Short mmCIF file of C-alpha atoms in Angstrom, two decimals:
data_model
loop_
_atom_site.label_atom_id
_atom_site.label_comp_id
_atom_site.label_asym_id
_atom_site.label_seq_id
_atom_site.Cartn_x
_atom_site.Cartn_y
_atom_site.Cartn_z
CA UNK A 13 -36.01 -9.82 86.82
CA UNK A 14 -32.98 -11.38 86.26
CA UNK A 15 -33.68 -14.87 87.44
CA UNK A 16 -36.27 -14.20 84.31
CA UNK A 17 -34.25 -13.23 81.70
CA UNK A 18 -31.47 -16.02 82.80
CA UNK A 19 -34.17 -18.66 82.62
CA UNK A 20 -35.04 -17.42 78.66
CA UNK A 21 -31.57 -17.33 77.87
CA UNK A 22 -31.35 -21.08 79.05
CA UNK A 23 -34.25 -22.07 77.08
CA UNK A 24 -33.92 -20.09 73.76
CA UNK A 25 -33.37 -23.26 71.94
CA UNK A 26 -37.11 -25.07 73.32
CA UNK A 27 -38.77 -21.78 72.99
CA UNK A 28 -38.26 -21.67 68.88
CA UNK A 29 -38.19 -25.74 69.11
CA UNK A 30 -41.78 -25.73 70.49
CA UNK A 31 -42.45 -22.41 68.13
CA UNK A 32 -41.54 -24.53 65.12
CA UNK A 33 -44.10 -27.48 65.99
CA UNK A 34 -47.13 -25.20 66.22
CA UNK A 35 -45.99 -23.46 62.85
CA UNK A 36 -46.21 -26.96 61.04
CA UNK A 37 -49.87 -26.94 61.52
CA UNK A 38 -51.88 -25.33 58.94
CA UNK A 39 -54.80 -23.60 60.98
CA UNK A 40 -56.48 -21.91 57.86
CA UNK A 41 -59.44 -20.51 59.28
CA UNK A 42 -61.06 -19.07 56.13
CA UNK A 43 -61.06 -22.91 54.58
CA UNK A 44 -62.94 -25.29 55.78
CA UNK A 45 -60.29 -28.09 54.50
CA UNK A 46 -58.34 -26.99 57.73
CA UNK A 47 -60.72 -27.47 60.02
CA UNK A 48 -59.28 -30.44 62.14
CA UNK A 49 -55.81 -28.04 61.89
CA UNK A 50 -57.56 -25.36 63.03
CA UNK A 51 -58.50 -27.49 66.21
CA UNK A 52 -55.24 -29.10 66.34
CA UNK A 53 -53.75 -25.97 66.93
CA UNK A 54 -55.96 -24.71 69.46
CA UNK A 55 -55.18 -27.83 71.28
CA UNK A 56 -51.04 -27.31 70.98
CA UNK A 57 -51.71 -23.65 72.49
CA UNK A 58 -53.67 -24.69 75.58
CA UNK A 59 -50.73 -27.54 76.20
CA UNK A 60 -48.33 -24.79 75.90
CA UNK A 61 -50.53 -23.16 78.27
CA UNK A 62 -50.38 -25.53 80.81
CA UNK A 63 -47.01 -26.58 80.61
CA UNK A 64 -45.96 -22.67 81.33
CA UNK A 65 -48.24 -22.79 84.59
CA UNK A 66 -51.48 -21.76 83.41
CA UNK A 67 -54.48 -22.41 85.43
CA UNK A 68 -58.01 -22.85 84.49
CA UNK A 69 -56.55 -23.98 80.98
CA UNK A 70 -59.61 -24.08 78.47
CA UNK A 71 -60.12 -24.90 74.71
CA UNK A 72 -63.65 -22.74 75.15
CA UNK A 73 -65.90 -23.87 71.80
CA UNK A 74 -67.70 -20.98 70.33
CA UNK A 75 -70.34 -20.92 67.20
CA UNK A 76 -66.79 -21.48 65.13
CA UNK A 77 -63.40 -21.95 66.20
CA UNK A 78 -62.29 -22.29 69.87
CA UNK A 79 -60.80 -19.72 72.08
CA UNK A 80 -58.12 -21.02 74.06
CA UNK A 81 -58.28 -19.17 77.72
CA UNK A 82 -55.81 -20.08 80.56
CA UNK A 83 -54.78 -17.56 83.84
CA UNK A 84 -52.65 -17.29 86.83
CA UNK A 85 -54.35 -14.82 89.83
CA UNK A 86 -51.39 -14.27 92.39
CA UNK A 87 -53.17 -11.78 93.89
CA UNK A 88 -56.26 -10.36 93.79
CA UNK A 89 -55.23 -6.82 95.09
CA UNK A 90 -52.85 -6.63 91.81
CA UNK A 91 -53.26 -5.33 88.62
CA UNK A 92 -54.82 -8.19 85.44
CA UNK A 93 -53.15 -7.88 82.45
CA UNK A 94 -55.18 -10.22 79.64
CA UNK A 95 -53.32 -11.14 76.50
CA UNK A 96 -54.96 -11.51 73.52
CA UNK A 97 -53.44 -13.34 70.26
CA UNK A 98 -54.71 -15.57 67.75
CA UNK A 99 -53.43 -19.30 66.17
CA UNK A 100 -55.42 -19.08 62.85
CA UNK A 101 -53.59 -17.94 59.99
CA UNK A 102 -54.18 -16.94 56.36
CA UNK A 103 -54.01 -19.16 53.50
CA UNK A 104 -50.35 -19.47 52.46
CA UNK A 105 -51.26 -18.94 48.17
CA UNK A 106 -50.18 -18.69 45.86
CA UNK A 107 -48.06 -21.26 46.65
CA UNK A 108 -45.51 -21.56 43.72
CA UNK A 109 -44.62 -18.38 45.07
CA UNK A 110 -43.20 -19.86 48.24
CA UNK A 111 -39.56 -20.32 48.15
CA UNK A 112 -39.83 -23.00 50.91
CA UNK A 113 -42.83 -24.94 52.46
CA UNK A 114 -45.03 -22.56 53.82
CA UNK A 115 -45.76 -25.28 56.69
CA UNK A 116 -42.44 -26.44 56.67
CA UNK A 117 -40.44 -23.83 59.15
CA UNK A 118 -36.69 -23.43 57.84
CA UNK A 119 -34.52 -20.51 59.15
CA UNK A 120 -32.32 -18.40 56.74
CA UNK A 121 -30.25 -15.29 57.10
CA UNK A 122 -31.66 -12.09 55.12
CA UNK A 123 -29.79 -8.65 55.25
CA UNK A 124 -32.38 -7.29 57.41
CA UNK A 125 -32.02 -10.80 59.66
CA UNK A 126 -28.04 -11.56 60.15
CA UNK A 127 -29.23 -13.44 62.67
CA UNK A 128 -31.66 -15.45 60.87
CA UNK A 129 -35.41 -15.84 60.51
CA UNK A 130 -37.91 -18.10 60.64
CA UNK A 131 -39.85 -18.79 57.20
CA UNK A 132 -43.22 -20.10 57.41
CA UNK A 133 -47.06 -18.89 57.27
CA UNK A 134 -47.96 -17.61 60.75
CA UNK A 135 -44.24 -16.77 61.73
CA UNK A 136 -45.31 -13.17 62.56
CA UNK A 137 -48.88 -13.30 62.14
CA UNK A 138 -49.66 -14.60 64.67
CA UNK A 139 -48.06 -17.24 66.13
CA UNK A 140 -44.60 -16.51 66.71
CA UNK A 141 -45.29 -12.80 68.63
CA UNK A 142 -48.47 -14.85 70.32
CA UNK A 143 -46.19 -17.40 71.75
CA UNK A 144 -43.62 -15.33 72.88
CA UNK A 145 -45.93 -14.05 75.62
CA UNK A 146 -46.29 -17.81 76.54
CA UNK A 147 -43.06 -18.39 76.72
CA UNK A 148 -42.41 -14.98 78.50
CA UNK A 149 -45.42 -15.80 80.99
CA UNK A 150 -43.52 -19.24 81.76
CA UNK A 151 -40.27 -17.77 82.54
CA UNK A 152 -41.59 -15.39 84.85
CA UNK A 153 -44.11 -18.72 86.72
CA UNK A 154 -41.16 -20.46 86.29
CA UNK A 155 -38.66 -18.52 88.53
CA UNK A 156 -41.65 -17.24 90.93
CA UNK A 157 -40.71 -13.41 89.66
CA UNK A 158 -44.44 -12.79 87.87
CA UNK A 159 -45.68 -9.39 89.59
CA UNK A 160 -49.44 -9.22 88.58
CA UNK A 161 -52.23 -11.31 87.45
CA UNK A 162 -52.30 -12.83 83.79
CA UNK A 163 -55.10 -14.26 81.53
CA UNK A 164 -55.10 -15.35 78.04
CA UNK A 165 -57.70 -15.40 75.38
CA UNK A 166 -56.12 -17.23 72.33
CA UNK A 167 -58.59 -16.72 69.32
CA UNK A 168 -59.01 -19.06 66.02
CA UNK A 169 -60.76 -16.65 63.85
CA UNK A 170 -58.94 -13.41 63.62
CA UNK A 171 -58.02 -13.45 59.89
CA UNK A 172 -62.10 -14.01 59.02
CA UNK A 173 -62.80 -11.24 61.17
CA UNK A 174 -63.56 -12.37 64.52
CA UNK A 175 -67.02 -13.44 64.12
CA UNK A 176 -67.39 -15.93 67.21
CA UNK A 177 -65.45 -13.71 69.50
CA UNK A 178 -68.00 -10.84 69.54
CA UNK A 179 -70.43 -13.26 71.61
CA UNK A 180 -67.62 -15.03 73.75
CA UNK A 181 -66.61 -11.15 74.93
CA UNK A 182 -70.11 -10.27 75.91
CA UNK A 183 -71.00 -13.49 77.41
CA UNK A 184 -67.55 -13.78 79.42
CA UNK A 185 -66.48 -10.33 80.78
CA UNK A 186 -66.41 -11.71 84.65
CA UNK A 187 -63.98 -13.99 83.06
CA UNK A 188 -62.09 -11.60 81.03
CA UNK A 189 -62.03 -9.04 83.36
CA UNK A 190 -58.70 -6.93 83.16
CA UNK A 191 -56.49 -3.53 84.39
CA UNK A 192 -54.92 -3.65 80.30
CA UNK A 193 -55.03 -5.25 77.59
CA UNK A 194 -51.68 -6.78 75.72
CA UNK A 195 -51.43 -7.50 72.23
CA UNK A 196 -48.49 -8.51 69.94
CA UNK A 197 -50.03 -8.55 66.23
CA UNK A 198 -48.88 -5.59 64.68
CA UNK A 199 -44.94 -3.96 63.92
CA UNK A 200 -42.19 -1.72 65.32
CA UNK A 201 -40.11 0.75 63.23
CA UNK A 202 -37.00 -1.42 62.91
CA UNK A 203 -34.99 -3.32 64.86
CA UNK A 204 -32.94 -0.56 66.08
CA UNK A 205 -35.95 1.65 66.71
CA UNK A 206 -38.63 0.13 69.25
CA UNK A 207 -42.20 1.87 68.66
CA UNK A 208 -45.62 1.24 69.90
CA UNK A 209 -48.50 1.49 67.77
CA UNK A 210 -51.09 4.24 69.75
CA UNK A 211 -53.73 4.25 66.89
CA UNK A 212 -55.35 1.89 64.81
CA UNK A 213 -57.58 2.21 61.50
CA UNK A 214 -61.00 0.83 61.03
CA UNK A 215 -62.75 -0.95 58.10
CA UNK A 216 -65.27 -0.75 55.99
CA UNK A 217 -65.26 -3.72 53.47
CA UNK A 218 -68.05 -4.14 50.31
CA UNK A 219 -68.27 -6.60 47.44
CA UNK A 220 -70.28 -4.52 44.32
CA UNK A 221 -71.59 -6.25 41.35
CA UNK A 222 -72.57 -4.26 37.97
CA UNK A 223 -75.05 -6.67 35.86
CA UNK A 224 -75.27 -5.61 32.15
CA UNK A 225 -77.59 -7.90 29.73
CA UNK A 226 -78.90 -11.46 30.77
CA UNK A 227 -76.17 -13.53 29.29
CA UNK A 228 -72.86 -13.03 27.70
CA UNK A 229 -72.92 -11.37 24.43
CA UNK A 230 -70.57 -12.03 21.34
CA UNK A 231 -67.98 -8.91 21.16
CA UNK A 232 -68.39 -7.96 17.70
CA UNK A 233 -72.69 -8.67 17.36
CA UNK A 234 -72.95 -6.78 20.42
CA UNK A 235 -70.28 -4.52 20.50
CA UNK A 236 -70.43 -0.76 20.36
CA UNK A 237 -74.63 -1.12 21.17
CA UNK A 238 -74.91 -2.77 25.26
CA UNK A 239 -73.36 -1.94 27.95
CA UNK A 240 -70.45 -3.95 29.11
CA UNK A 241 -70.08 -3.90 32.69
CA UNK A 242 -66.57 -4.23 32.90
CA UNK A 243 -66.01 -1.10 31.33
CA UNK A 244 -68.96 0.54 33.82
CA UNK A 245 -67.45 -0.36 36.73
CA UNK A 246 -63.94 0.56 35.63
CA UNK A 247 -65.13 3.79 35.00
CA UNK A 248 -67.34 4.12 38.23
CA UNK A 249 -64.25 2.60 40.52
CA UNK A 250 -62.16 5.95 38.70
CA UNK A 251 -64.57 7.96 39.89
CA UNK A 252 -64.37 7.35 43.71
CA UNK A 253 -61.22 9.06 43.87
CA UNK A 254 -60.64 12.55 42.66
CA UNK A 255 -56.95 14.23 41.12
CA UNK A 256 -55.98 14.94 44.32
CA UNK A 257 -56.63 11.62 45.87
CA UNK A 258 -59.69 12.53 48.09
CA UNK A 259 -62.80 10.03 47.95
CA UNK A 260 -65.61 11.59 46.59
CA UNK A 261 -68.35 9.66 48.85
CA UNK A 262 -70.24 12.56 49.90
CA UNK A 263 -70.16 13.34 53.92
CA UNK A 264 -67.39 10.38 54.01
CA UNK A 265 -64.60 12.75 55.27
CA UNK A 266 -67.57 15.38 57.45
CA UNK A 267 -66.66 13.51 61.24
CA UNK A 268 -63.29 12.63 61.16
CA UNK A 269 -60.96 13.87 64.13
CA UNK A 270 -58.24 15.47 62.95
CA UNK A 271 -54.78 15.31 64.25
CA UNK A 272 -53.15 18.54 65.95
CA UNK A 273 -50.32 20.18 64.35
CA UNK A 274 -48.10 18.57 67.48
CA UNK A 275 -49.61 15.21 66.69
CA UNK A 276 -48.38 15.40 63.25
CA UNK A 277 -44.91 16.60 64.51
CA UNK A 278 -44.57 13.10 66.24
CA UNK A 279 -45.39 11.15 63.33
CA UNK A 280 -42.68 13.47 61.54
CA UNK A 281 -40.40 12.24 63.98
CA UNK A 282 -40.47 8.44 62.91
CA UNK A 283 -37.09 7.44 60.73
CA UNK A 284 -38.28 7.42 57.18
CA UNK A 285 -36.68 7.04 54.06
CA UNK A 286 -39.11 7.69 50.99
CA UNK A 287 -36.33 6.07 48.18
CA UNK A 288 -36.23 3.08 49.93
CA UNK A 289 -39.54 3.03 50.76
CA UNK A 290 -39.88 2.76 46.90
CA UNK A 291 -37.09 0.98 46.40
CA UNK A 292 -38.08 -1.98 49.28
CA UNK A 293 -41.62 -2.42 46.84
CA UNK A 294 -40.28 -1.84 43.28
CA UNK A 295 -42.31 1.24 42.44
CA UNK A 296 -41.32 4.30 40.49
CA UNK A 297 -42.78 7.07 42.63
CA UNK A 298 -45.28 7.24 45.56
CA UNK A 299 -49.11 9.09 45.45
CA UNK A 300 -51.64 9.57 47.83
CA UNK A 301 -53.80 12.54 49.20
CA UNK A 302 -52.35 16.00 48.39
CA UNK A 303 -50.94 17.61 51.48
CA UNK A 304 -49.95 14.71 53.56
CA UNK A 305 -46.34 12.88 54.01
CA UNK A 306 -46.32 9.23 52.99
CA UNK A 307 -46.16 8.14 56.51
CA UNK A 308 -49.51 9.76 57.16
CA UNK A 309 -51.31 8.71 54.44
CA UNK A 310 -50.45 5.23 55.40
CA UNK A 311 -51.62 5.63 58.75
CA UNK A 312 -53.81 9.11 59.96
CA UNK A 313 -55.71 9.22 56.80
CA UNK A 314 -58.68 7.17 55.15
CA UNK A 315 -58.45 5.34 52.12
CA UNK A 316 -60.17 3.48 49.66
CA UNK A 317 -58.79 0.68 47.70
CA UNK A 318 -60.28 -2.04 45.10
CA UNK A 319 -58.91 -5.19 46.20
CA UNK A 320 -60.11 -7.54 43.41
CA UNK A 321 -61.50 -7.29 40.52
CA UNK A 322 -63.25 -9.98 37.88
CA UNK A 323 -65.98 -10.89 35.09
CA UNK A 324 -65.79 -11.95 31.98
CA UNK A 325 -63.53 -14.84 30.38
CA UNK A 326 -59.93 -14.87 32.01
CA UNK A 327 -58.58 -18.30 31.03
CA UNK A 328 -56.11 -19.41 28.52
CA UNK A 329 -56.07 -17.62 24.81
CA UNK A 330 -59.08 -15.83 23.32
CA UNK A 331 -62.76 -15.26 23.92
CA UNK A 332 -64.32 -12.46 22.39
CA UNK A 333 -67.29 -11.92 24.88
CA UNK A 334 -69.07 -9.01 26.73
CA UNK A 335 -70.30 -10.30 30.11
CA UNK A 336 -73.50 -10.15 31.51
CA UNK A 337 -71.48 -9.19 35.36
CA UNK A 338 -68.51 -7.86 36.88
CA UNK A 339 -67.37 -7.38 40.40
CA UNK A 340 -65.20 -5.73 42.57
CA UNK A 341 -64.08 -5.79 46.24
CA UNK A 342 -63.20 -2.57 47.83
CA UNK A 343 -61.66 -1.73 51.29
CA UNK A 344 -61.89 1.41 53.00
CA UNK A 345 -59.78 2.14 56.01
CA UNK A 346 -61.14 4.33 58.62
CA UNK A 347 -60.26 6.57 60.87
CA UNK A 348 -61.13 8.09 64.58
CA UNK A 349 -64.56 10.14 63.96
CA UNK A 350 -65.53 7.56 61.19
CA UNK A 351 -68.12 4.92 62.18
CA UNK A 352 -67.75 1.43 59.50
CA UNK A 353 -71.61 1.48 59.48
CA UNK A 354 -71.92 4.92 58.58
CA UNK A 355 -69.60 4.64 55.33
CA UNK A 356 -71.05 1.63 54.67
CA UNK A 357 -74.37 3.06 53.95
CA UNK A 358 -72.99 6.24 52.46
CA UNK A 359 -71.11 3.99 50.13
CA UNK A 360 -74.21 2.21 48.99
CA UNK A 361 -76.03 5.18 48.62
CA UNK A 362 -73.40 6.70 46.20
CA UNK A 363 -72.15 4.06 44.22
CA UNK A 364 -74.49 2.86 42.45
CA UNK A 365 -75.49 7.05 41.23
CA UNK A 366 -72.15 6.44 39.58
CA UNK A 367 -73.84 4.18 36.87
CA UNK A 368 -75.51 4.58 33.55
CA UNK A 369 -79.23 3.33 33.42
CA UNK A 370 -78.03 0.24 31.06
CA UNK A 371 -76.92 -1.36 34.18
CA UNK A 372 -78.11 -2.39 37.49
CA UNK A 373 -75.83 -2.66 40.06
CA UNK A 374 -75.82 -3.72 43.80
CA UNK A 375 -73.62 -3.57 47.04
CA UNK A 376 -72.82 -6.28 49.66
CA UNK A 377 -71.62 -5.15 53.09
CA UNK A 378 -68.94 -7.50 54.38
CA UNK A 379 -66.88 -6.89 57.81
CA UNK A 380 -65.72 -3.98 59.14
CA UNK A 381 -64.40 -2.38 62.25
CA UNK A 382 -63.89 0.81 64.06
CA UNK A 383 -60.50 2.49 64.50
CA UNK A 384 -58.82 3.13 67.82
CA UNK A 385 -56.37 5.65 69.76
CA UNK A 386 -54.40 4.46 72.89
CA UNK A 387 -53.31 8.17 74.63
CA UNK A 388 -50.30 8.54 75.52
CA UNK A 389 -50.52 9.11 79.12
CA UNK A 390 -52.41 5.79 79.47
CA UNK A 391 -50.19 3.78 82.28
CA UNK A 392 -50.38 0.61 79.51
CA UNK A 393 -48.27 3.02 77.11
CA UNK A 394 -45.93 3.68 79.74
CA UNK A 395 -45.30 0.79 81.09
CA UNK A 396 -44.66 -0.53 77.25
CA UNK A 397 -42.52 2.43 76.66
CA UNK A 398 -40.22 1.76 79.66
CA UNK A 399 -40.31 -1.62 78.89
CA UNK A 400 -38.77 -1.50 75.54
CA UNK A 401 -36.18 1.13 76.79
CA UNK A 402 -34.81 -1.98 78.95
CA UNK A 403 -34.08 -4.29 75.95
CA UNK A 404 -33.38 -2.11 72.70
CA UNK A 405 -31.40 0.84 75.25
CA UNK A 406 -33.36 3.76 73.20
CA UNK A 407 -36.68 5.38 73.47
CA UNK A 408 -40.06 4.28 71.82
CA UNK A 409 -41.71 5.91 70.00
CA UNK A 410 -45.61 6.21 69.39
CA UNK A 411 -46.98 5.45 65.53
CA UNK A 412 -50.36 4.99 64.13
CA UNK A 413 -50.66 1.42 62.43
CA UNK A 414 -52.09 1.54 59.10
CA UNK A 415 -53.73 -1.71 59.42
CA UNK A 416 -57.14 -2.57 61.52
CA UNK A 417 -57.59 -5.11 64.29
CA UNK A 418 -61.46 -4.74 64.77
CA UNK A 419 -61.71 -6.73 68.16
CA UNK A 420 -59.65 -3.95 69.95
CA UNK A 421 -62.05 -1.76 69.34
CA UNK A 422 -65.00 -4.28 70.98
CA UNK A 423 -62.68 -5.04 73.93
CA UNK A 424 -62.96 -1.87 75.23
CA UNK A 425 -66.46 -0.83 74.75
CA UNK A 426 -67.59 -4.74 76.48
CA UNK A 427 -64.91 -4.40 79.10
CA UNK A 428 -64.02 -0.99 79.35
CA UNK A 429 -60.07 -1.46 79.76
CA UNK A 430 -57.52 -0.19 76.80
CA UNK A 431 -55.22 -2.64 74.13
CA UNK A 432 -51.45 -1.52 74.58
CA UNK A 433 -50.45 -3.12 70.58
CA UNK A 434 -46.59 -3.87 71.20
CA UNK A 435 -45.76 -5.59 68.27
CA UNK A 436 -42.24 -6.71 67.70
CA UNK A 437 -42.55 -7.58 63.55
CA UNK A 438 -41.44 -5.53 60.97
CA UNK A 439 -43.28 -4.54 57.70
CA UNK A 440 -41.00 -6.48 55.73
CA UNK A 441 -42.20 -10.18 57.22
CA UNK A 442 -44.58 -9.94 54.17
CA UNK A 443 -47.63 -10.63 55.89
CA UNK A 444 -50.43 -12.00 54.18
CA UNK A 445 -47.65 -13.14 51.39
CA UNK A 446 -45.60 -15.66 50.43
CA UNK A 447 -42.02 -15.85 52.41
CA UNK A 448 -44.04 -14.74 55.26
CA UNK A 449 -40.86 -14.65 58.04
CA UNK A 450 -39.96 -13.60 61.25
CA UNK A 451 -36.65 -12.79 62.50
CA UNK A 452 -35.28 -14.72 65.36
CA UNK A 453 -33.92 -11.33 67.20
CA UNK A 454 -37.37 -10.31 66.81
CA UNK A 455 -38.72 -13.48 68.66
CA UNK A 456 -36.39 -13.40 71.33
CA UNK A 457 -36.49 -9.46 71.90
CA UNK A 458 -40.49 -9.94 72.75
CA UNK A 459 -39.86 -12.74 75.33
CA UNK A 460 -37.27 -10.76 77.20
CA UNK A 461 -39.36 -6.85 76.92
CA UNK A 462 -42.81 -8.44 77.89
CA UNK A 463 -41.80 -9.28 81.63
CA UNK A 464 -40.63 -6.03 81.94
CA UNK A 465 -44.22 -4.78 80.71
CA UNK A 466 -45.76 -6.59 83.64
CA UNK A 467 -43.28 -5.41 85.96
CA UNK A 468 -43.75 -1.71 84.82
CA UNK A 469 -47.55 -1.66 84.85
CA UNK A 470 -47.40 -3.14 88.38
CA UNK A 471 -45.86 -0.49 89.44
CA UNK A 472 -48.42 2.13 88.68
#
């Protein structure tokens, strides 16, 4: 390997050079004003591709945004390992908020990044831990050291949820056909403490409308004598949640698998700090389900949480009116035993027994996604694990992400193989926010660990 890592040391510079040019593009996948950017990024990915020593370099078109798919077979008699990323990212608003262009990649030092980091939406998610397995695929072509087959499948719709994908899986498994599955998309502990993320939540995501009278009424006519369905669905939304933090959707909680007592020990193990956990987000004091840590309640339990709420006038100064609607969206993360559909419907079938008569009310489904556990003993982990004991010099350990990547969950009921999620990001790259960053240690610590990966799993 250390032709490898000699070659990425050489070529540090290119690698966040060419990083930089795909993070100018605005691939916004959820609006359709970015379409063309959307393509133009799946077209800089399967260059990339190529110029790293992919074969068979495709931009495949689905029923929405391409997938970009590219391999290199050495050997049919070794192992496959098929990376999966995505180029799309999520809209960068607000955008006052942004302290620099959000497609406009600068690089500035934070105190958790001495060493700088690079500012810009899709820095972390996904494009900057995506590409380092590009780049850490071409060093390995490059200098002939690459010990096992590699594919890529390269999505465009992974912050909409993955619609097109579902199909592409089913109707490409010969193609896709793998030993493991490698993703980069999710975070490690801290810099100083590798980790691999062996569990992941599911979803469950609804859109609920409460519909009072059949227009909007004047506040003091009506006031006091028709229902006002802001107020109802307040009040129902307070009642989903008891005292002691446990959601009161009947059956919700009746198949979940619950962690062992030396399961839990693990998760105890994981550095955690709870004042500057509240200190890092600027809140008083933490809350969650009685008789969990705060580290399991993000992560090994299920929540529910209202996302966004709206009705009635919100716009400059005063109007004095009851509306006729209100509406809420609410999450709910899942865990192992939990099926989306399943909550769904016992969602639906509760909520709405929540209101008074004076109001109808109704409940959208939206996406969702099943959760997913990676064991332990699985050669992927171990390979991962010994991978990042060669670069950070300590051991990794094993963490349950609180977030939910649906498609893992898909891959391995179409083809049957497992998702090793080594993610190199930290939770403080803001994701999803403005000042979305990723440090540059961060980048360059995935390109060097992931040929390692390869060479571990080939071993087994």
């Amino acid at each position: 390997m250390n032709n490898t890592q000699q070659f990425i040391q050489e070529n540090k510079q290119r690698f966040l050079d060419e990083l930089i040019e795909l993070l100018k593009i605005p691939s916004v996948s959820a609006d359709p004003a970015y379409t063309q950017d959307v393509n133009d990024a799946a077209e800089m990915v399967a260059k990339y591709l190529r110029e790293a020593g992919a074969d068979n370099v495709e931009v495949c078109e689905t029923e929405g945004f391409p997938v970009v798919y590219g391999e290199k077979i050495i050997d049919a008699s070794k192992p496959t390992v098929l990376v999966y990323g995505h180029y799309d990212v999520q809209p960068a608003d607000p955008l006052e908020l942004w302290e620099s262009g959000p497609y406009e990649p600068v690089i500035k030092k934070t105190e958790i990044h001495p060493d700088g980091a690079i500012f810009a939406r899709g820095s972390a998610d996904d494009k900057g831990q995506m590409f380092m397995h590009v780049k850490a695929f071409e060093a390995l072509n490059k200098t002939n050291e690459l010990p096992c087959n590699v594919k890529f499948m390269i999505e465009g719709e992974e912050e909409v949820g993955s619609p097109s994908l579902v199909n592409f899986v089913k109707n490409n498994k010969e193609k896709l056909k793998n030993d493991v599955i490698l993703i980069s998309d999710t975070s490690m502990i801290s810099n100083e403490q590798p980790s691999i993320s062996v569990g992941l939540r599911g979803l469950s995501y609804v859109e609920v409308e409460v519909k009072g009278a059949n227009r909007d009424m004047h506040s003091g006519v009506y006031g006091g004598a028709v229902p006002n369905p802001i107020n109802v669905l307040a009040t129902m939304i307070g009642k989903l949640i008891d005292e002691k933090g446990h959601i009161t959707i009947p059956g919700f909680y009746d198949t979940i698998t619950e962690l062992t007592e030396d399961e839990r020990a693990d998760l105890a193990r994981i550095p955690f700090d709870v004042e500057e956990y509240k200190k890092s987000i600027g809140i008083a004091d933490i809350q969650g389900e009685e008789g969990f840590s705060t580290i399991e309640r993000a992560s090994i339990r299920p929540t529910l949480d209202v996302n966004g709420i709206w009705g009635g006038y919100i716009g400059e100064g005063a109007k004095t009116v009851i509306p006729s609607h209100a509406y809420a969206k609410i999450s709910m993360r899942l865990v192992p035993g939990q099926d989306p559909e399943v909550v769904t419907q016992q969602f639906a079938d509760y909520f709405p027994t929540l209101a008074p008569s004076s109001v109808d009310v109704k409940v959208k489904p939206h996406h969702g996604g099943k959760p997913y556990i990676l064991p332990t003993n699985h050669p992927g982990f171990i390979a991962a694990k010994k991978a990042l004991a060669e670069t950070f010099e300590k051991e990794a350990l094993a963490e349950r992400a609180g977030g939910s990547i649906p498609i893992v969950a898909l891959f391995e009921e179409e083809l049957g193989t497992k998702s090793v999620l080594m993610g190199f990001g930290l939770n403080s790259d803001v994701i999803h926010s403005p000042n979305e960053h990723y440090g540059l240690f961060n980048f360059y610590k995935g390109i060097e660990t992931i040929p390692y990966f390869y060479h571990y799993f080939n071993e087994q």
